[in-house]
Amino acid sequence: MALTLTEDQLILRDMARSFFDEKSPVERMRTLRDSRDTTGFSHELWKEMGKLGWIGIPFPEAVGGAELGYGELGVVLSECGRVLAPEPFVSTVLLGGNAVLLGGNEPLQKELLPDVCRGERLLSLAFHEHGRFAPHAVETGATRDGDGFRIRGEKRFVLDGHVADQIVTVARTAGGSGDRAGLTLFVVDADAAGLSVQRTELVDGRNAARVTFDDVTVDATRVLGEIDRGADVLDAVFDRATIGLCAEMVGTFEEAFERTLAYLKTREQFGVKIGTFQALRHRAAHMFGGLEFARSVVRDAQSAIDDGRGDVAECASAAKARCSEVANQIGAEAIQMHGGIGMTDEEEIGLFFKRLKAAELTLGDAIYHRNRFAGLRGY
Amino acid sequence: MALTLTEDQLILRDMARSFFDEKSPVERMRTLRDSRDTTGFSHELWKEMGKLGWIGIPFPEAVGGAELGYGELGVVLSECGRVLAPEPFVSTVLLGGNAVLLGGNEPLQKELLPDVCRGERLLSLAFHEHGRFAPHAVETGATRDGDGFRIRGEKRFVLDGHVADQIVTVARTAGGSGDRAGLTLFVVDADAAGLSVQRTELVDGRNAARVTFDDVTVDATRVLGEIDRGADVLDAVFDRATIGLCAEMVGTFEEAFERTLAYLKTREQFGVKIGTFQALRHRAAHMFGGLEFARSVVRDAQSAIDDGRGDVAECASAAKARCSEVANQIGAEAIQMHGGIGMTDEEEIGLFFKRLKAAELTLGDAIYHRNRFAGLRGY
Amino acid sequence: MSSASLEEFREEVHVWIEQTLPAELRVGLRKDLPKESRRRWISALAERGWIVPDWPVEYGGAGLDRKRAAIVKSELAAFRAPTIRGFGVSMLGPTLLEFGTDEQKREFLPPIARDEVQWCQGYSEPGAGSDLASLQTRAVREGDEYVITGQKIWTSYAHVADWIFCLVRTDPDAPKHDGITFILFPMKQPGVTVSPLKLIDGGADFSQVFFDGARAQAKHVVGPVGGGWTVAKRLLQHERTTDGSSEEGGITGAMKESLVDLVKREVGMEDGALADPTIRQRLAAQEMEKRALGLTMARAMAEARAGQATRDIGSLGKYRWASMVKNEQDIAMLALGTQGLGWSAPGFDERELERTKAWLTTRADSIWGGTNEVQLNVIAKRVLQIPE
Amino acid sequence: MSSASLEEFREEVHVWIEQTLPAELRVGLRKDLPKESRRRWISALAERGWIVPDWPVEYGGAGLDRKRAAIVKSELAAFRAPTIRGFGVSMLGPTLLEFGTDEQKREFLPPIARDEVQWCQGYSEPGAGSDLASLQTRAVREGDEYVITGQKIWTSYAHVADWIFCLVRTDPDAPKHDGITFILFPMKQPGVTVSPLKLIDGGADFSQVFFDGARAQAKHVVGPVGGGWTVAKRLLQHERTTDGSSEEGGITGAMKESLVDLVKREVGMEDGALADPTIRQRLAAQEMEKRALGLTMARAMAEARAGQATRDIGSLGKYRWASMVKNEQDIAMLALGTQGLGWSAPGFDERELERTKAWLTTRADSIWGGTNEVQLNVIAKRVLQIPE
């Protein structure tokens, strides 16, 4: 169980930190947001990250990946989280990329993943149909149509769906909404007839789309995993994506905590630094506890994947339940301790606050994951 | 809505406070506990309270009561709670007495209640069959037997069952465990054949019994309410009992809080009073909030009964959910703030701590009552 | 005064409002009222002195006693009639009545009572938030004037205000609380710059105000020079009284959809109960907390009226109110899930977007008007009297 | 030293234990072990110096290096073998090795290493809990002796202890921390009275100890006179190291029934899930917290070994551990309902009564060994380095 960083991971962390400090200070995310940039992130920076091999970390060398582990991916994601970099890791690597990796046959992998690793192909996963995370609550239907399928339905919160080249789509080929059985995953090209993508603007400055499938036809060769058994792939994708998202969150926690701590050490009221007030000191200690415990469970979850352990699902839920709680805690304290200034858009802490809430609610909140954990533990 | 005390209630409070301060300091409760007194409270004191008219407060004048309200009863109960007086208000007045009052026909009321009001008859209610409060989870059965019924089963946590003259017994005459329908209430004499009562010792020094019904026969004239519809009476009894128990709890909160506050103001560590530490100051403020909010909802619940409002059930659950939370909060803080000394049996704060936990879990915890409240509110 | 005459008075007020208030204005606090109709109504109200019914007639009020003034207010509220609640009416006016000179009262009160002049408040500074008395804005005497240099923050309505009541430091050498002066001056003058402050919820209801040689007349100092702290604190008490009523009129009350309805819709029902039992518990606790807060405030007022000694509940109320209001939006966000993460349409409907904004806006409720930490400090020190 | 030789050593230890340890003793920490059998085993262990394997041979240890000593301990643990963990072995011994004179080491260490002398700790006083340095027990020099007057509290095993290591004030005029001396003296003497302290859980594992002219020899001062605070703090570090292992061996681990089993039984299952979804959430959170605590402690140790700069996790671990342990019993009480309210049989079974007691006992976990408040203070000051 790799709870500490290896020498190589420490080097990777230092590299990533320098890279993001230089090329992606938090200010960059704000500029993208305020300029209403049509992409919402930087294609150039993404390709640079591809060249550095970071996008390919979790993919096999055979498709151009670096064939490293979630330990390494987590290091890069944490550094992204630290500067709130909006590049499409969650959509392209964690969701779409994992779906192709875990469910795709060799031709599909060879077709799609090399470009993904280079940062030249963007993927997304269209699964959300409701506000709360409910992975099997899918009503979008796919019906047989000759050699292929015809998809009809509407998806929400398709992360980076506005720029994805392929949208991996979860549709129901059997059963009813909520059933785990009867789901099938399809690789749908962005330019498919009948597909319409509407970009939406999110509170954390990231981008998600509403995607409408108006009788979109897709060939049977574009199915990931088995027909009707898409949930086998999907659940594994969500576990990995959740753990990756948690690694990003830990980076955001760290930075939000350090900034708040620094504020406590400098801001004066009543003639003293506010960090001298014991109530705030104790609450800072609680934040520290939240951060450290989150870090531990996320590292453990990463090594559950990397070591091929049988408890990845449990670890993913333990990590996300924890990180969702800590997101709430650190977010709330960061704003409150910054006081009025924390309420201004100008002060960057608010950007962290918003991102933390978005991450908290993405891929399941603490309630969802505590329930799932309980179920996995047999009660 | 009577949120403040009336002049008469203020006088009653002062009287009750003097009475308990003189005749029932907390030390008395400890002595009863440590001496393993066979009664567990003072019959004499109880009769004195009867003479003062306090036992009869919620009963009609026709049966020897004072025909006052829960506003008045709450005043006395709070004062009991303040000194941890173990006299049988909950068992005889709130549970057993209310069952006879709300479910009994005139002959039964006339037979039983005048002695109750004088403190010369003790009642109890046998309903509990499980650890967690589940009022309709009754398996004890009553089957028709000639003109009467034959009861078979076992009850737990029959408060003051060891000294009760009559045990009002909830038994199932139809349906299955958990069904609200099919319950019937019987007045069973303590000396009935087949009834065995085993006193148990509780953590808060009070007394409850295990009561076994081994084919106890009871006449049909001893039924309270209607056959199979006992829950109509029972639910109303629980609402009133819950509100009364909450009034007692508020008194215990007050005293536990005041003692802890006094300790913060006197105990020194690191050369200063520990009350100078801001973290403790803030937590004391939170305790104050808990106490004040509890007081408000309990007063409101009392007047819901007294004013004949339609929302008694909602108010009872709002009061008990609140008081159970606050019991936890004030109990935990009282021990923690007293530090090591709070862990000793000699220091009285521990007696408050134990009583608060017992009251928290009696007649439903916060989880139970939040669920019930939600149900009553239609969600 | 007999209660009969009070009832007659209530009837009189009722009839007058019934006859005077156009139907389209009987909708409560809304920004989209027909302008001309509203203007006429406010004029009529001002004419009777009922914008400030308890002020003396000479200053534009109706000279009513406390009970009658309360009747006017409650009748207006019963009709959901538009009224004026700005800084002038609710805060500066009462303060001037207590501390102002006759000349000041004559000059400033009647325009407030006729809603002709808008005021804003110059209190907080970037370095003086919770610790307001550490404010640094300087005022230097020059002849009959003061010259003002410095910066204020969190000034609401600064961009529309005609005048400001402002705390300035007139004596930098005096002890912190003793060098402060309360002064009035016009906003529309060279040397005053208003810069809107964008907040995390996207709104810009507050401004920063910069003074670079702004001028105030010496006769517009309220209270003694150097005695502004006393005036300022008294004014804040008026603010608090106003705050108390904000529970109903605040952001929560103005939602297009109640929290219960939103949660039922988003989470769904199963067998008559919310499909998510954890959210059900949180919603029930929230409803109970809201009710308990209302009961506690009502009880405190009733006890105060009954003269029953009790501990002051004001700071506790503010603290719990802020927590309750924030918790409401937290629950809404849990229920909305990712549909609570929208910043703008399309993709998110009005009810969703208003919750997202409200979630952000309410973060301030534990900061403005005394932070949570300040309220808890006050409870410990003044209410529980734990020595420091 | 090659790892091969370490493996050989492990094999040697393993074989010896296998041959020496009777089967009936391979059951872990229990109080009901067969006495004679246990005594023989402990003698054999002492004979090899393996009660304190890292102590020098001359003081009764085995003189092993850190790695080999760890091997002995881990093999003993693997066999669940009884061993000695009293104050002598775990706290006084290491302290004497560091601060004791040669004479003191020769006098006191061998009997500890042979489990022949029981020690107790004289630290806390009624007025000196969190603020230990404010202790008032006086020691006055008289010839070659000190005469001791005062009172200690929370002394475990005082009624069975032969000797006490005790903090006393030798100079009442010196600054608080500088007047303290660390001294050893026998408990079985006139002038020492032990009075058991009954706790809220009904147990009496602690005592108050009263000194009224008790006598200590001047040569039994450890470290300099007036320099006891340094010695005392160092000893507490050994206590903390011991504490770390108590997670497994503590009250939670010794329960007759696991929390999950208890909750399943009491609350019941419906469709494969606990019938009460709120308790289900709390139980899951508790299981996650326990696991996260273990991972965090393991990570901190691994990071320390790897020399990776990290913040000290000790106080955080103690704080979270105490909260976690208490929360476990709180959940048990919720699940048990009124069946958790028993004080004695009949009416309550063993599993219920042990939970009730454990609920009470664990209230102390946030008080002993540094209160929660002290741990949070330490985190803020030393770990986060927020200036005071």
Tab-separated table of N, CA, C and O in Angstrom, chain C residues 192-254:
chain	number	residue	atom	x	y	z
C	192	VAL	N	-15.209	62.196	-4.265
C	192	VAL	CA	-15.896	60.960	-3.890
C	192	VAL	C	-15.992	60.067	-5.124
C	192	VAL	O	-16.548	60.500	-6.139
C	193	THR	N	-15.421	58.882	-5.042
C	193	THR	CA	-15.494	57.947	-6.162
C	193	THR	C	-16.125	56.648	-5.683
C	193	THR	O	-15.722	56.098	-4.652
C	194	VAL	N	-17.096	56.189	-6.428
C	194	VAL	CA	-17.781	54.948	-6.060
C	194	VAL	C	-17.364	53.850	-7.027
C	194	VAL	O	-17.429	54.032	-8.238
C	195	SER	N	-16.926	52.749	-6.483
C	195	SER	CA	-16.493	51.647	-7.337
C	195	SER	C	-17.232	50.372	-6.905
C	195	SER	O	-17.060	49.907	-5.783
C	196	PRO	N	-18.086	49.869	-7.811
C	196	PRO	CA	-18.895	48.708	-7.415
C	196	PRO	C	-18.013	47.513	-7.082
C	196	PRO	O	-16.942	47.328	-7.669
C	197	LEU	N	-18.484	46.719	-6.140
C	197	LEU	CA	-17.728	45.575	-5.646
C	197	LEU	C	-18.454	44.332	-6.118
C	197	LEU	O	-19.574	44.057	-5.707
C	198	LYS	N	-17.804	43.585	-7.007
C	198	LYS	CA	-18.461	42.376	-7.502
C	198	LYS	C	-18.303	41.265	-6.463
C	198	LYS	O	-17.217	41.052	-5.931
C	199	LEU	N	-19.375	40.577	-6.173
C	199	LEU	CA	-19.333	39.521	-5.162
C	199	LEU	C	-19.354	38.138	-5.802
C	199	LEU	O	-19.593	37.994	-6.996
C	200	ILE	N	-19.140	37.133	-4.975
C	200	ILE	CA	-19.053	35.773	-5.519
C	200	ILE	C	-20.369	35.297	-6.110
C	200	ILE	O	-20.389	34.366	-6.898
C	201	ASP	N	-21.469	35.925	-5.746
C	201	ASP	CA	-22.738	35.507	-6.335
C	201	ASP	C	-23.023	36.253	-7.633
C	201	ASP	O	-24.106	36.125	-8.204
C	202	GLY	N	-22.058	37.060	-8.091
C	202	GLY	CA	-22.219	37.779	-9.354
C	202	GLY	C	-22.870	39.136	-9.177
C	202	GLY	O	-22.855	39.957	-10.088
C	203	GLY	N	-23.450	39.383	-8.016
C	203	GLY	CA	-24.098	40.661	-7.772
C	203	GLY	C	-23.087	41.750	-7.454
C	203	GLY	O	-21.903	41.478	-7.219
C	204	ALA	N	-23.565	43.004	-7.481
C	204	ALA	CA	-22.693	44.122	-7.123
C	204	ALA	C	-23.507	45.141	-6.356
C	204	ALA	O	-23.559	46.308	-6.701
C	205	ASP	N	-24.169	44.676	-5.294
C	205	ASP	CA	-25.021	45.568	-4.506
C	205	ASP	C	-24.202	46.456	-3.582
C	205	ASP	O	-24.716	47.417	-3.027
C	206	PHE	N	-22.967	46.112	-3.412
C	206	PHE	CA	-22.108	46.904	-2.536
C	206	PHE	C	-21.072	47.633	-3.373
C	206	PHE	O	-20.801	47.259	-4.514
C	207	SER	N	-20.478	48.643	-2.742
C	207	SER	CA	-19.428	49.392	-3.432
C	207	SER	C	-18.274	49.653	-2.493
C	207	SER	O	-18.415	49.572	-1.272
C	208	GLN	N	-17.156	49.970	-3.104
C	208	GLN	CA	-16.108	50.617	-2.352
C	208	GLN	C	-16.268	52.119	-2.633
C	208	GLN	O	-16.604	52.507	-3.749
C	209	VAL	N	-16.020	52.934	-1.629
C	209	VAL	CA	-16.115	54.372	-1.813
C	209	VAL	C	-14.774	54.974	-1.415
C	209	VAL	O	-14.264	54.707	-0.322
C	210	PHE	N	-14.206	55.748	-2.351
C	210	PHE	CA	-12.902	56.366	-2.097
C	210	PHE	C	-13.089	57.862	-1.877
C	210	PHE	O	-13.796	58.515	-2.637
C	211	PHE	N	-12.492	58.373	-0.824
C	211	PHE	CA	-12.536	59.808	-0.540
C	211	PHE	C	-11.148	60.387	-0.751
C	211	PHE	O	-10.179	59.952	-0.124
C	212	ASP	N	-11.090	61.346	-1.649
C	212	ASP	CA	-9.804	61.993	-1.873
C	212	ASP	C	-10.037	63.500	-1.810
C	212	ASP	O	-10.277	64.147	-2.816
C	213	GLY	N	-10.027	64.033	-0.592
C	213	GLY	CA	-10.317	65.443	-0.396
C	213	GLY	C	-11.799	65.768	-0.507
C	213	GLY	O	-12.167	66.875	-0.898
C	214	ALA	N	-12.642	64.831	-0.162
C	214	ALA	CA	-14.083	65.119	-0.121
C	214	ALA	C	-14.345	66.115	1.009
C	214	ALA	O	-13.573	66.200	1.965
C	215	ARG	N	-15.429	66.881	0.872
C	215	ARG	CA	-15.665	67.954	1.841
C	215	ARG	C	-16.984	67.783	2.573
C	215	ARG	O	-18.004	67.443	1.974
C	216	ALA	N	-16.934	68.010	3.886
C	216	ALA	CA	-18.139	67.986	4.716
C	216	ALA	C	-18.192	69.286	5.498
C	216	ALA	O	-17.154	69.862	5.833
C	217	GLN	N	-19.402	69.750	5.769
C	217	GLN	CA	-19.510	70.954	6.578
C	217	GLN	C	-19.395	70.587	8.049
C	217	GLN	O	-19.946	69.574	8.494
C	218	ALA	N	-18.693	71.443	8.787
C	218	ALA	CA	-18.463	71.162	10.208
C	218	ALA	C	-19.783	71.064	10.963
C	218	ALA	O	-19.919	70.296	11.915
C	219	LYS	N	-20.786	71.802	10.520
C	219	LYS	CA	-22.071	71.780	11.225
C	219	LYS	C	-22.816	70.459	11.015
C	219	LYS	O	-23.835	70.216	11.636
C	220	HIS	N	-22.295	69.635	10.125
C	220	HIS	CA	-22.947	68.348	9.872
C	220	HIS	C	-22.332	67.197	10.663
C	220	HIS	O	-22.574	66.040	10.351
C	221	VAL	N	-21.518	67.551	11.657
C	221	VAL	CA	-21.080	66.532	12.617
C	221	VAL	C	-22.257	66.229	13.545
C	221	VAL	O	-22.886	67.139	14.075
C	222	VAL	N	-22.569	64.921	13.710
C	222	VAL	CA	-23.652	64.521	14.610
C	222	VAL	C	-23.026	64.063	15.926
C	222	VAL	O	-22.125	63.227	15.927
C	223	GLY	N	-23.514	64.633	17.013
C	223	GLY	CA	-22.898	64.358	18.309
C	223	GLY	C	-21.593	65.132	18.400
C	223	GLY	O	-21.245	65.906	17.504
C	224	PRO	N	-20.871	64.938	19.480
C	224	PRO	CA	-19.625	65.698	19.644
C	224	PRO	C	-18.530	65.228	18.681
C	224	PRO	O	-18.519	64.068	18.296
C	225	VAL	N	-17.650	66.121	18.300
C	225	VAL	CA	-16.439	65.719	17.582
C	225	VAL	C	-15.667	64.774	18.506
C	225	VAL	O	-15.507	65.052	19.692
C	226	GLY	N	-15.257	63.631	17.970
C	226	GLY	CA	-14.577	62.640	18.808
C	226	GLY	C	-15.553	61.753	19.572
C	226	GLY	O	-15.146	60.818	20.243
C	227	GLY	N	-16.834	62.042	19.433
C	227	GLY	CA	-17.825	61.239	20.141
C	227	GLY	C	-18.647	60.373	19.201
C	227	GLY	O	-19.767	59.965	19.527
C	228	GLY	N	-18.106	60.119	18.039
C	228	GLY	CA	-18.861	59.413	17.001
C	228	GLY	C	-19.131	57.948	17.311
C	228	GLY	O	-20.095	57.368	16.809
C	229	TRP	N	-18.280	57.354	18.122
C	229	TRP	CA	-18.432	55.913	18.403
C	229	TRP	C	-19.759	55.615	19.091
C	229	TRP	O	-20.436	54.642	18.783
C	230	THR	N	-20.130	56.494	20.019
C	230	THR	CA	-21.402	56.328	20.719
C	230	THR	C	-22.570	56.424	19.748
C	230	THR	O	-23.497	55.608	19.766
C	231	VAL	N	-22.507	57.431	18.883
C	231	VAL	CA	-23.562	57.608	17.889
C	231	VAL	C	-23.618	56.383	16.970
C	231	VAL	O	-24.686	55.833	16.673
C	232	ALA	N	-22.449	55.921	16.558
C	232	ALA	CA	-22.364	54.806	15.612
C	232	ALA	C	-22.971	53.529	16.196
C	232	ALA	O	-23.691	52.797	15.513
C	233	LYS	N	-22.671	53.276	17.471
C	233	LYS	CA	-23.175	52.057	18.101
C	233	LYS	C	-24.701	52.095	18.222
C	233	LYS	O	-25.383	51.104	17.997
C	234	ARG	N	-25.190	53.284	18.573
C	234	ARG	CA	-26.647	53.449	18.721
C	234	ARG	C	-27.333	53.192	17.380
C	234	ARG	O	-28.369	52.525	17.305
C	235	LEU	N	-26.725	53.719	16.332
C	235	LEU	CA	-27.291	53.526	15.000
C	235	LEU	C	-27.344	52.032	14.651
C	235	LEU	O	-28.309	51.540	14.064
C	236	LEU	N	-26.300	51.303	15.049
C	236	LEU	CA	-26.274	49.860	14.748
C	236	LEU	C	-27.401	49.113	15.454
C	236	LEU	O	-27.889	48.111	14.968
C	237	GLN	N	-27.794	49.637	16.622
C	237	GLN	CA	-28.931	49.008	17.291
C	237	GLN	C	-30.199	49.134	16.462
C	237	GLN	O	-31.007	48.214	16.406
C	238	HIS	N	-30.339	50.278	15.808
C	238	HIS	CA	-31.481	50.418	14.901
C	238	HIS	C	-31.360	49.424	13.759
C	238	HIS	O	-32.325	48.817	13.330
C	239	GLU	N	-30.128	49.237	13.270
C	239	GLU	CA	-29.924	48.280	12.199
C	239	GLU	C	-30.379	46.887	12.646
C	239	GLU	O	-31.050	46.171	11.926
C	240	ARG	N	-29.997	46.522	13.870
C	240	ARG	CA	-30.341	45.205	14.375
C	240	ARG	C	-31.856	45.027	14.474
C	240	ARG	O	-32.394	43.999	14.123
C	241	THR	N	-32.519	46.071	14.970
C	241	THR	CA	-33.977	45.980	15.057
C	241	THR	C	-34.565	45.720	13.679
C	241	THR	O	-35.478	44.926	13.508
C	242	THR	N	-34.025	46.385	12.697
C	242	THR	CA	-34.513	46.189	11.340
C	242	THR	C	-34.235	44.760	10.891
C	242	THR	O	-35.094	44.104	10.312
C	243	ASP	N	-33.020	44.287	11.190
C	243	ASP	CA	-32.623	42.935	10.803
C	243	ASP	C	-33.602	41.873	11.256
C	243	ASP	O	-33.869	40.918	10.533
C	244	GLY	N	-34.093	42.058	12.476
C	244	GLY	CA	-34.968	41.052	13.061
C	244	GLY	C	-36.115	40.671	12.133
C	244	GLY	O	-36.512	39.512	12.063
C	245	SER	N	-36.589	41.636	11.399
C	245	SER	CA	-37.742	41.388	10.545
C	245	SER	C	-37.343	40.762	9.219
C	245	SER	O	-38.182	40.422	8.404
C	246	SER	N	-36.036	40.620	9.015
C	246	SER	CA	-35.604	40.197	7.686
C	246	SER	C	-35.821	38.711	7.457
C	246	SER	O	-35.726	38.232	6.349
C	247	GLU	N	-36.149	38.005	8.524
C	247	GLU	CA	-36.355	36.561	8.359
C	247	GLU	C	-37.410	36.298	7.295
C	247	GLU	O	-37.235	35.462	6.427
C	248	GLU	N	-38.500	37.000	7.395
C	248	GLU	CA	-39.579	36.783	6.449
C	248	GLU	C	-39.264	37.436	5.107
C	248	GLU	O	-39.467	36.851	4.055
C	249	GLY	N	-38.760	38.653	5.171
C	249	GLY	CA	-38.571	39.416	3.945
C	249	GLY	C	-37.276	39.076	3.232
C	249	GLY	O	-37.061	39.506	2.114
C	250	GLY	N	-36.426	38.286	3.877
C	250	GLY	CA	-35.105	38.020	3.328
C	250	GLY	C	-35.131	37.099	2.135
C	250	GLY	O	-36.171	36.772	1.580
C	251	ILE	N	-33.948	36.658	1.785
C	251	ILE	CA	-33.777	35.900	0.556
C	251	ILE	C	-34.575	34.603	0.590
C	251	ILE	O	-35.137	34.176	-0.426
C	252	THR	N	-34.672	34.010	1.769
C	252	THR	CA	-35.358	32.725	1.871
C	252	THR	C	-36.838	32.885	1.571
C	252	THR	O	-37.431	32.080	0.849
C	253	GLY	N	-37.413	33.926	2.124
C	253	GLY	CA	-38.832	34.143	1.939
C	253	GLY	C	-39.185	34.467	0.501
C	253	GLY	O	-40.307	34.240	0.048
C	254	ALA	N	-38.218	35.012	-0.233
C	254	ALA	CA	-38.509	35.494	-1.585
C	254	ALA	C	-38.312	34.422	-2.648
C	254	ALA	O	-38.489	34.679	-3.835
